[in-house]
Amino acid sequence: MKKGSNRRGFLVSAGLSAAITGCKQGGKPATTAEDEGPNRLGKPVSEYGQRSQFEKSKRHLPDTKTPEAASTRTPLQDSYGILTPAALHFERHHSGVPALDPAQHQLLVHGLVDRPLIFRLEDLKRLPSVSRVHFVECSGNGRSEWSPKGAPDAQRSHGLASCSEWTGVPLSLLLAEAGVQAAAKWLLAEGGDACKMSRSIPLQKANDDILVAYGQNGEAIRPEQGYPLRLVVPGWEGNINVKWLRRIKLVDGPVMTKDETSKYTDLMPDGKARIFTFIVDAKSVITYPSGGQKLTAKGFHEISGLAWSGRGKIERVEISTDGGKTWVNAKLEEPRHRMAFTRFRLPWTWDGSETILVSRCTDESGYVQPDRDQLIAARGKNSDYHNNATKPWLVKADGSVTNA
């Protein structure tokens, strides 16, 4: 067998060879710089890089009269790998994005401590730092999926989740410097935005893996993400990851702030409300093929998507190409980080018939992502947050993909 014949056979079976060798099939070959005439000098070097003018992926903007208290959504369907570009990381604000001077900004640690302390950004950067990959997900992500109609694409159904490499100082180090008193069991984290967004956090979590972060994907955190300082609380709902962090107060119990009582609770069938839900349950979504996209030909396609869990690593992703009748294991890309996006892939040959694609994931705790009916059976129909149900996509005979 000649070298390259296996590849040729794969291309033929996948229906791709005509597109790749178009000149032999009567198609027009791709143009090159030489075809355009004399070689031309390109764009000169710049101080800060920009993406290509041909890339159009962008965050989804809400239709609202109060953009200062709204959100934008990450175009997950356009993503590669597991990291979200900082410029495409979703936003959620309660009173707009403050402009904070890092030279003037300070972080106060006080309350039930032996030594109240004030840290400037330059103080924090002198301390031992760590970099970790973690997702952040708004608890309202998937809110549309409580309705059978659902959202039309992955951006609007799951785009309130993003994943970055965060750099900063472990909160436990700052607490040790302040000397936490025995009576302290919780802390109150407060932001420097106009509404003073604040959340209560158990001290056990603070001493575990919370970061006071100043870096995101290799540079300073973007203003929309909390510049110059924010909390990164791995695996916990997004609003606890307080942005524009200005104050941490050690207290003996939860403070019951407006942000943790008027919002982010789930009304249960018995009339009681879940509060302090905290941990993000395992979730996955197929990003290709997904709503708004179209398969242009029968044959080979690679199903791809993202999975994540607040309980640790994703251990398994199953994909069904027949609406949940049968399931097969997808390949999980390495490395897999705890409380981070995991990219999954599955080779698939589409025969041109209408079908439904859906994924479900299992995390290292053994928790299996439920479907919508299972979630409603456990939670009822009055919930508004924390929807982690599976997301089915309908592939029609013409190749178009919509919500199932």
Short mmCIF file of C-alpha atoms in Angstrom, two decimals:
data_model
loop_
_atom_site.label_atom_id
_atom_site.label_comp_id
_atom_site.label_asym_id
_atom_site.label_seq_id
_atom_site.Cartn_x
_atom_site.Cartn_y
_atom_site.Cartn_z
CA MET A 1 0.00 0.00 0.00
CA LYS A 2 1.41 3.34 -1.00
CA LYS A 3 2.07 6.00 1.58
CA GLY A 4 -0.96 8.24 1.99
CA SER A 5 -3.49 5.73 0.63
CA ASN A 6 -5.10 5.30 4.06
CA ARG A 7 -5.66 9.03 4.25
CA ARG A 8 -7.11 9.06 0.74
CA GLY A 9 -9.46 6.25 1.63
CA PHE A 10 -10.63 8.12 4.70
CA LEU A 11 -11.26 11.28 2.70
CA VAL A 12 -13.29 9.38 0.13
CA SER A 13 -15.39 7.61 2.77
CA ALA A 14 -15.93 10.87 4.59
CA GLY A 15 -17.01 12.66 1.44
CA LEU A 16 -14.27 15.28 1.78
CA SER A 17 -11.93 14.54 -1.12
CA ALA A 18 -13.91 16.54 -3.69
CA ALA A 19 -13.65 19.67 -1.60
CA ILE A 20 -9.95 19.20 -0.87
CA THR A 21 -8.93 18.26 -4.44
CA GLY A 22 -11.39 20.52 -6.19
CA CYS A 23 -9.12 21.22 -9.17
CA LYS A 24 -9.29 17.56 -10.18
CA GLN A 25 -13.08 17.58 -9.90
CA GLY A 26 -13.54 20.65 -12.05
CA GLY A 27 -13.66 23.05 -9.12
CA LYS A 28 -11.64 26.26 -8.86
CA PRO A 29 -8.43 25.84 -6.84
CA ALA A 30 -7.70 28.14 -3.94
CA THR A 31 -5.85 31.33 -4.86
CA THR A 32 -2.41 32.14 -3.50
CA ALA A 33 -0.39 35.31 -3.02
CA GLU A 34 1.25 34.72 -6.40
CA ASP A 35 -2.15 34.54 -8.09
CA GLU A 36 -2.97 37.98 -6.78
CA GLY A 37 0.01 39.59 -8.50
CA PRO A 38 3.22 40.97 -6.96
CA ASN A 39 3.77 40.00 -3.32
CA ARG A 40 2.63 42.75 -1.03
CA LEU A 41 3.92 43.68 2.39
CA GLY A 42 1.51 42.81 5.15
CA LYS A 43 0.41 44.69 8.23
CA PRO A 44 3.29 45.95 10.39
CA VAL A 45 3.92 44.92 14.00
CA SER A 46 1.66 46.37 16.68
CA GLU A 47 1.73 46.99 20.42
CA TYR A 48 -1.30 44.81 21.15
CA GLY A 49 -2.48 42.00 18.89
CA GLN A 50 -5.93 41.85 17.33
CA ARG A 51 -7.80 38.95 15.81
CA SER A 52 -8.25 38.61 12.05
CA GLN A 53 -10.79 40.85 10.36
CA PHE A 54 -12.39 37.66 9.00
CA GLU A 55 -13.26 36.30 12.47
CA LYS A 56 -16.71 37.48 13.51
CA SER A 57 -17.41 35.51 16.70
CA LYS A 58 -18.80 37.78 19.40
CA ARG A 59 -20.68 37.82 22.69
CA HIS A 60 -24.46 37.86 22.53
CA LEU A 61 -25.87 41.17 23.76
CA PRO A 62 -29.19 41.24 25.61
CA ASP A 63 -32.19 43.23 24.44
CA THR A 64 -32.68 45.33 27.56
CA LYS A 65 -33.18 48.89 28.73
CA THR A 66 -30.81 48.29 31.66
CA PRO A 67 -27.49 47.12 30.12
CA GLU A 68 -25.68 47.97 33.36
CA ALA A 69 -27.60 45.14 35.07
CA ALA A 70 -27.46 42.51 32.36
CA SER A 71 -25.29 39.80 30.85
CA THR A 72 -23.51 38.84 27.64
CA ARG A 73 -22.99 35.27 26.50
CA THR A 74 -19.93 33.40 25.26
CA PRO A 75 -20.17 31.90 21.73
CA LEU A 76 -19.38 28.36 22.86
CA GLN A 77 -20.23 26.99 19.42
CA ASP A 78 -17.23 28.85 17.97
CA SER A 79 -14.72 27.81 20.64
CA TYR A 80 -11.68 25.57 20.26
CA GLY A 81 -10.15 23.57 23.09
CA ILE A 82 -11.22 24.52 26.61
CA LEU A 83 -9.99 28.09 27.24
CA THR A 84 -12.25 31.06 26.57
CA PRO A 85 -10.56 34.18 25.16
CA ALA A 86 -10.80 36.94 27.77
CA ALA A 87 -12.57 39.18 25.24
CA LEU A 88 -15.29 36.54 24.80
CA HIS A 89 -15.75 35.57 28.45
CA PHE A 90 -19.38 36.06 29.44
CA GLU A 91 -20.37 39.09 31.51
CA ARG A 92 -22.92 39.48 34.30
CA HIS A 93 -23.18 42.79 36.10
CA HIS A 94 -25.63 44.25 38.62
CA SER A 95 -24.62 47.89 38.24
CA GLY A 96 -22.20 48.18 35.33
CA VAL A 97 -18.41 47.93 35.07
CA PRO A 98 -16.51 50.26 37.41
CA ALA A 99 -13.26 51.93 36.32
CA LEU A 100 -10.89 51.17 39.19
CA ASP A 101 -7.33 52.52 39.36
CA PRO A 102 -5.10 49.60 40.43
CA ALA A 103 -2.72 52.04 42.10
CA GLN A 104 -5.53 53.23 44.38
CA HIS A 105 -7.52 50.00 44.84
CA GLN A 106 -7.21 48.21 48.17
CA LEU A 107 -8.44 44.93 49.66
CA LEU A 108 -9.45 45.03 53.34
CA VAL A 109 -9.42 41.83 55.42
CA HIS A 110 -11.12 42.40 58.77
CA GLY A 111 -13.81 41.18 61.17
CA LEU A 112 -13.03 38.18 63.37
CA VAL A 113 -9.28 38.35 62.81
CA ASP A 114 -6.32 39.12 65.06
CA ARG A 115 -4.73 41.56 62.63
CA PRO A 116 -6.95 43.53 60.23
CA LEU A 117 -4.95 44.04 57.03
CA ILE A 118 -5.08 46.15 53.88
CA PHE A 119 -3.50 44.78 50.71
CA ARG A 120 -2.65 46.83 47.64
CA LEU A 121 -2.29 45.13 44.28
CA GLU A 122 1.50 45.49 44.44
CA ASP A 123 1.45 43.80 47.86
CA LEU A 124 -0.44 40.82 46.49
CA LYS A 125 1.91 40.46 43.53
CA ARG A 126 4.84 40.10 45.93
CA LEU A 127 3.27 37.02 47.51
CA PRO A 128 3.58 33.42 46.20
CA SER A 129 1.18 33.02 43.29
CA VAL A 130 -0.50 30.12 41.54
CA SER A 131 -2.18 29.65 38.15
CA ARG A 132 -5.15 27.33 37.73
CA VAL A 133 -7.66 26.56 34.99
CA HIS A 134 -11.26 26.87 36.17
CA PHE A 135 -14.68 27.57 34.68
CA VAL A 136 -17.02 30.28 35.93
CA GLU A 137 -20.75 29.74 35.34
CA CYS A 138 -23.65 32.02 36.14
CA SER A 139 -26.35 30.19 38.11
CA GLY A 140 -28.85 31.49 35.54
CA ASN A 141 -27.08 29.60 32.74
CA GLY A 142 -29.62 27.30 31.10
CA ARG A 143 -32.59 29.24 32.44
CA SER A 144 -34.23 29.02 29.00
CA GLU A 145 -34.10 25.22 29.18
CA TRP A 146 -36.81 25.04 31.85
CA SER A 147 -39.16 25.68 28.92
CA PRO A 148 -39.70 22.86 26.38
CA LYS A 149 -39.01 25.43 23.67
CA GLY A 150 -35.45 25.92 24.89
CA ALA A 151 -32.85 28.20 23.31
CA PRO A 152 -32.04 28.11 19.59
CA ASP A 153 -28.25 27.83 19.87
CA ALA A 154 -25.48 26.89 22.31
CA GLN A 155 -24.57 30.52 22.97
CA ARG A 156 -28.02 31.40 24.24
CA SER A 157 -28.61 28.12 26.07
CA HIS A 158 -25.19 27.67 27.73
CA GLY A 159 -23.19 30.84 27.01
CA LEU A 160 -23.18 32.07 30.62
CA ALA A 161 -20.19 29.81 31.23
CA SER A 162 -16.53 30.36 30.34
CA CYS A 163 -13.17 28.86 31.27
CA SER A 164 -9.87 30.65 31.88
CA GLU A 165 -6.47 30.23 33.44
CA TRP A 166 -6.58 32.38 36.56
CA THR A 167 -3.49 33.68 38.36
CA GLY A 168 -3.43 35.05 41.87
CA VAL A 169 -2.84 34.42 45.55
CA PRO A 170 -4.58 31.69 47.58
CA LEU A 171 -7.10 33.33 49.89
CA SER A 172 -5.94 30.98 52.65
CA LEU A 173 -2.57 32.75 52.66
CA LEU A 174 -4.16 36.14 53.30
CA LEU A 175 -6.37 34.72 56.03
CA ALA A 176 -3.36 33.14 57.72
CA GLU A 177 -1.60 36.51 57.70
CA ALA A 178 -4.62 38.14 59.31
CA GLY A 179 -5.02 35.43 61.93
CA VAL A 180 -8.55 34.04 61.80
CA GLN A 181 -10.22 33.77 65.18
CA ALA A 182 -11.92 30.59 66.39
CA ALA A 183 -15.37 32.18 66.27
CA ALA A 184 -15.12 32.80 62.52
CA LYS A 185 -17.02 30.25 60.44
CA TRP A 186 -17.90 32.26 57.31
CA LEU A 187 -16.67 35.30 55.43
CA LEU A 188 -18.42 38.08 53.56
CA ALA A 189 -16.86 39.02 50.20
CA GLU A 190 -17.82 42.44 48.82
CA GLY A 191 -17.18 43.99 45.42
CA GLY A 192 -16.27 47.55 44.50
CA ASP A 193 -19.10 48.10 42.01
CA ALA A 194 -21.93 50.57 42.65
CA CYS A 195 -24.27 47.92 44.10
CA LYS A 196 -21.57 46.48 46.40
CA MET A 197 -22.28 42.93 45.26
CA SER A 198 -21.65 40.65 48.24
CA ARG A 199 -21.87 36.96 49.13
CA SER A 200 -21.34 34.81 52.22
CA ILE A 201 -18.84 31.95 51.86
CA PRO A 202 -18.05 29.15 54.35
CA LEU A 203 -14.57 29.44 55.85
CA GLN A 204 -13.83 25.83 54.93
CA LYS A 205 -14.04 26.66 51.22
CA ALA A 206 -11.95 29.80 51.71
CA ASN A 207 -9.16 27.71 53.26
CA ASP A 208 -9.39 25.14 50.47
CA ASP A 209 -8.95 26.46 46.93
CA ILE A 210 -10.26 30.04 46.55
CA LEU A 211 -8.00 32.47 44.71
CA VAL A 212 -7.73 36.23 44.95
CA ALA A 213 -6.99 36.61 41.24
CA TYR A 214 -5.41 39.45 39.30
CA GLY A 215 -4.50 37.53 36.12
CA GLN A 216 -6.57 35.88 33.40
CA ASN A 217 -5.16 33.92 30.46
CA GLY A 218 -1.71 35.40 30.86
CA GLU A 219 -2.58 39.08 31.32
CA ALA A 220 -4.39 41.33 33.77
CA ILE A 221 -8.04 40.47 34.37
CA ARG A 222 -10.33 42.40 32.03
CA PRO A 223 -12.50 45.17 33.59
CA GLU A 224 -15.67 43.16 32.83
CA GLN A 225 -14.17 40.28 34.81
CA GLY A 226 -13.29 42.24 37.91
CA TYR A 227 -10.13 44.28 37.27
CA PRO A 228 -7.99 44.66 39.25
CA LEU A 229 -9.03 41.89 41.72
CA ARG A 230 -11.68 39.21 41.90
CA LEU A 231 -12.41 36.02 43.77
CA VAL A 232 -12.23 32.75 41.86
CA VAL A 233 -14.21 30.14 43.79
CA PRO A 234 -13.63 26.87 41.88
CA GLY A 235 -16.75 24.88 41.10
CA TRP A 236 -19.20 27.24 42.80
CA GLU A 237 -21.91 29.35 41.17
CA GLY A 238 -20.68 32.44 39.39
CA ASN A 239 -22.04 35.21 41.61
CA ILE A 240 -19.89 33.98 44.51
CA ASN A 241 -16.81 34.75 42.42
CA VAL A 242 -17.08 38.38 43.54
CA LYS A 243 -15.55 40.86 41.09
CA TRP A 244 -13.75 44.15 41.82
CA LEU A 245 -13.02 42.65 45.24
CA ARG A 246 -12.56 45.30 47.93
CA ARG A 247 -13.47 43.72 51.27
CA ILE A 248 -13.40 40.36 53.08
CA LYS A 249 -14.98 40.27 56.50
CA LEU A 250 -14.68 37.22 58.76
CA VAL A 251 -18.01 36.50 60.49
CA ASP A 252 -19.62 33.79 62.62
CA GLY A 253 -22.39 32.89 60.15
CA PRO A 254 -23.92 33.73 56.77
CA VAL A 255 -24.84 37.41 56.47
CA MET A 256 -28.00 36.85 54.40
CA THR A 257 -27.31 39.72 52.02
CA LYS A 258 -29.76 40.84 49.36
CA ASP A 259 -27.73 39.05 46.71
CA GLU A 260 -28.08 35.66 48.39
CA THR A 261 -31.71 35.90 49.52
CA SER A 262 -33.60 37.80 46.82
CA LYS A 263 -31.83 35.89 44.01
CA TYR A 264 -30.07 32.60 43.27
CA THR A 265 -32.54 30.47 45.22
CA ASP A 266 -34.71 27.62 43.92
CA LEU A 267 -38.39 27.34 44.86
CA MET A 268 -39.14 23.68 45.54
CA PRO A 269 -42.49 21.86 45.09
CA ASP A 270 -43.23 22.02 48.84
CA GLY A 271 -43.00 25.81 48.83
CA LYS A 272 -39.58 25.95 50.48
CA ALA A 273 -36.61 27.54 48.72
CA ARG A 274 -33.12 26.12 48.36
CA ILE A 275 -30.50 28.66 49.39
CA PHE A 276 -26.69 28.53 49.33
CA THR A 277 -26.74 25.97 46.53
CA PHE A 278 -23.08 26.79 45.82
CA ILE A 279 -21.77 23.75 43.87
CA VAL A 280 -22.34 23.67 40.10
CA ASP A 281 -23.77 20.30 39.06
CA ALA A 282 -22.26 18.37 36.14
CA LYS A 283 -23.28 19.72 32.75
CA SER A 284 -22.43 19.17 29.10
CA VAL A 285 -23.44 20.57 25.73
CA ILE A 286 -22.68 19.59 22.15
CA THR A 287 -21.25 22.63 20.37
CA TYR A 288 -20.92 20.98 16.93
CA PRO A 289 -23.28 20.27 15.37
CA SER A 290 -25.55 22.53 17.39
CA GLY A 291 -28.41 24.98 16.92
CA GLY A 292 -28.00 27.50 14.12
CA GLN A 293 -25.39 25.41 12.29
CA LYS A 294 -25.86 23.29 9.17
CA LEU A 295 -24.25 20.10 7.93
CA THR A 296 -23.39 20.67 4.31
CA ALA A 297 -22.90 17.04 3.28
CA LYS A 298 -23.53 13.45 4.31
CA GLY A 299 -20.64 11.41 5.64
CA PHE A 300 -18.06 12.01 8.30
CA HIS A 301 -18.49 14.71 10.96
CA GLU A 302 -16.82 15.06 14.33
CA ILE A 303 -19.28 15.69 17.14
CA SER A 304 -17.66 17.97 19.70
CA GLY A 305 -18.64 19.75 22.87
CA LEU A 306 -17.82 20.81 26.42
CA ALA A 307 -18.50 19.30 29.83
CA TRP A 308 -17.82 20.63 33.34
CA SER A 309 -18.65 20.02 36.99
CA GLY A 310 -18.19 21.79 40.30
CA ARG A 311 -17.38 18.50 41.98
CA GLY A 312 -14.12 17.89 40.17
CA LYS A 313 -12.99 16.23 36.95
CA ILE A 314 -15.25 15.01 34.20
CA GLU A 315 -14.76 11.25 34.00
CA ARG A 316 -17.12 10.29 31.20
CA VAL A 317 -19.19 11.81 28.41
CA GLU A 318 -21.71 9.73 26.51
CA ILE A 319 -23.27 10.77 23.22
CA SER A 320 -26.46 9.53 21.64
CA THR A 321 -27.06 10.01 17.92
CA ASP A 322 -30.56 8.54 18.03
CA GLY A 323 -32.37 10.68 20.59
CA GLY A 324 -31.24 8.77 23.67
CA LYS A 325 -32.01 5.20 22.56
CA THR A 326 -28.36 4.17 22.55
CA TRP A 327 -25.21 5.78 23.97
CA VAL A 328 -21.49 5.59 23.19
CA ASN A 329 -18.52 7.01 25.07
CA ALA A 330 -16.86 10.09 23.62
CA LYS A 331 -13.11 10.75 23.75
CA LEU A 332 -12.08 13.20 26.49
CA GLU A 333 -9.20 15.49 25.64
CA GLU A 334 -6.29 15.70 28.05
CA PRO A 335 -5.24 17.27 30.27
CA ARG A 336 -8.46 17.25 32.28
CA HIS A 337 -8.52 19.83 35.06
CA ARG A 338 -10.74 19.81 38.14
CA MET A 339 -13.62 22.30 37.96
CA ALA A 340 -12.75 23.21 34.37
CA PHE A 341 -14.11 22.69 30.88
CA THR A 342 -13.35 19.30 29.32
CA ARG A 343 -13.49 18.99 25.55
CA PHE A 344 -15.11 15.80 24.22
CA ARG A 345 -15.17 14.42 20.67
CA LEU A 346 -16.83 11.57 18.79
CA PRO A 347 -16.46 10.55 15.10
CA TRP A 348 -19.86 10.23 13.43
CA THR A 349 -21.04 9.31 9.95
CA TRP A 350 -24.28 11.07 9.11
CA ASP A 351 -26.51 9.18 6.67
CA GLY A 352 -28.63 12.21 5.83
CA SER A 353 -31.67 11.24 7.86
CA GLU A 354 -33.28 13.30 10.60
CA THR A 355 -31.99 12.51 14.08
CA ILE A 356 -31.41 13.91 17.56
CA LEU A 357 -27.99 14.39 19.14
CA VAL A 358 -27.53 14.68 22.91
CA SER A 359 -24.69 14.36 25.42
CA ARG A 360 -24.58 13.51 29.12
CA CYS A 361 -21.60 13.58 31.45
CA THR A 362 -20.46 11.91 34.66
CA ASP A 363 -18.05 13.57 37.08
CA GLU A 364 -15.50 12.03 39.44
CA SER A 365 -18.04 11.92 42.29
CA GLY A 366 -20.23 9.58 40.22
CA TYR A 367 -22.92 12.22 39.59
CA VAL A 368 -24.65 11.72 36.22
CA GLN A 369 -26.13 14.67 34.34
CA PRO A 370 -29.96 14.34 34.28
CA ASP A 371 -32.30 14.96 31.40
CA ARG A 372 -35.04 17.61 31.65
CA ASP A 373 -37.72 15.22 32.92
CA GLN A 374 -35.43 13.82 35.62
CA LEU A 375 -34.51 17.32 36.76
CA ILE A 376 -38.17 18.40 36.99
CA ALA A 377 -39.03 15.21 38.90
CA ALA A 378 -36.39 16.13 41.49
CA ARG A 379 -36.84 19.90 41.53
CA GLY A 380 -40.36 20.66 40.32
CA LYS A 381 -41.31 23.33 37.79
CA ASN A 382 -40.81 26.46 39.89
CA SER A 383 -37.02 26.66 39.67
CA ASP A 384 -35.40 29.50 37.80
CA TYR A 385 -31.70 28.79 38.38
CA HIS A 386 -29.21 25.90 38.36
CA ASN A 387 -30.49 24.04 35.30
CA ASN A 388 -28.00 21.34 34.28
CA ALA A 389 -30.29 19.15 32.16
CA THR A 390 -29.05 17.54 28.95
CA LYS A 391 -29.50 19.57 25.75
CA PRO A 392 -30.82 17.73 22.64
CA TRP A 393 -30.24 19.06 19.13
CA LEU A 394 -32.42 18.11 16.17
CA VAL A 395 -30.50 17.48 12.93
CA LYS A 396 -32.96 17.78 10.05
CA ALA A 397 -32.70 15.98 6.72
CA ASP A 398 -31.46 19.16 5.03
CA GLY A 399 -28.59 19.37 7.55
CA SER A 400 -29.93 22.30 9.56
CA VAL A 401 -29.72 21.99 13.34
CA THR A 402 -32.29 23.36 15.79
CA ASN A 403 -33.34 22.87 19.41
CA ALA A 404 -35.09 19.51 19.82
#
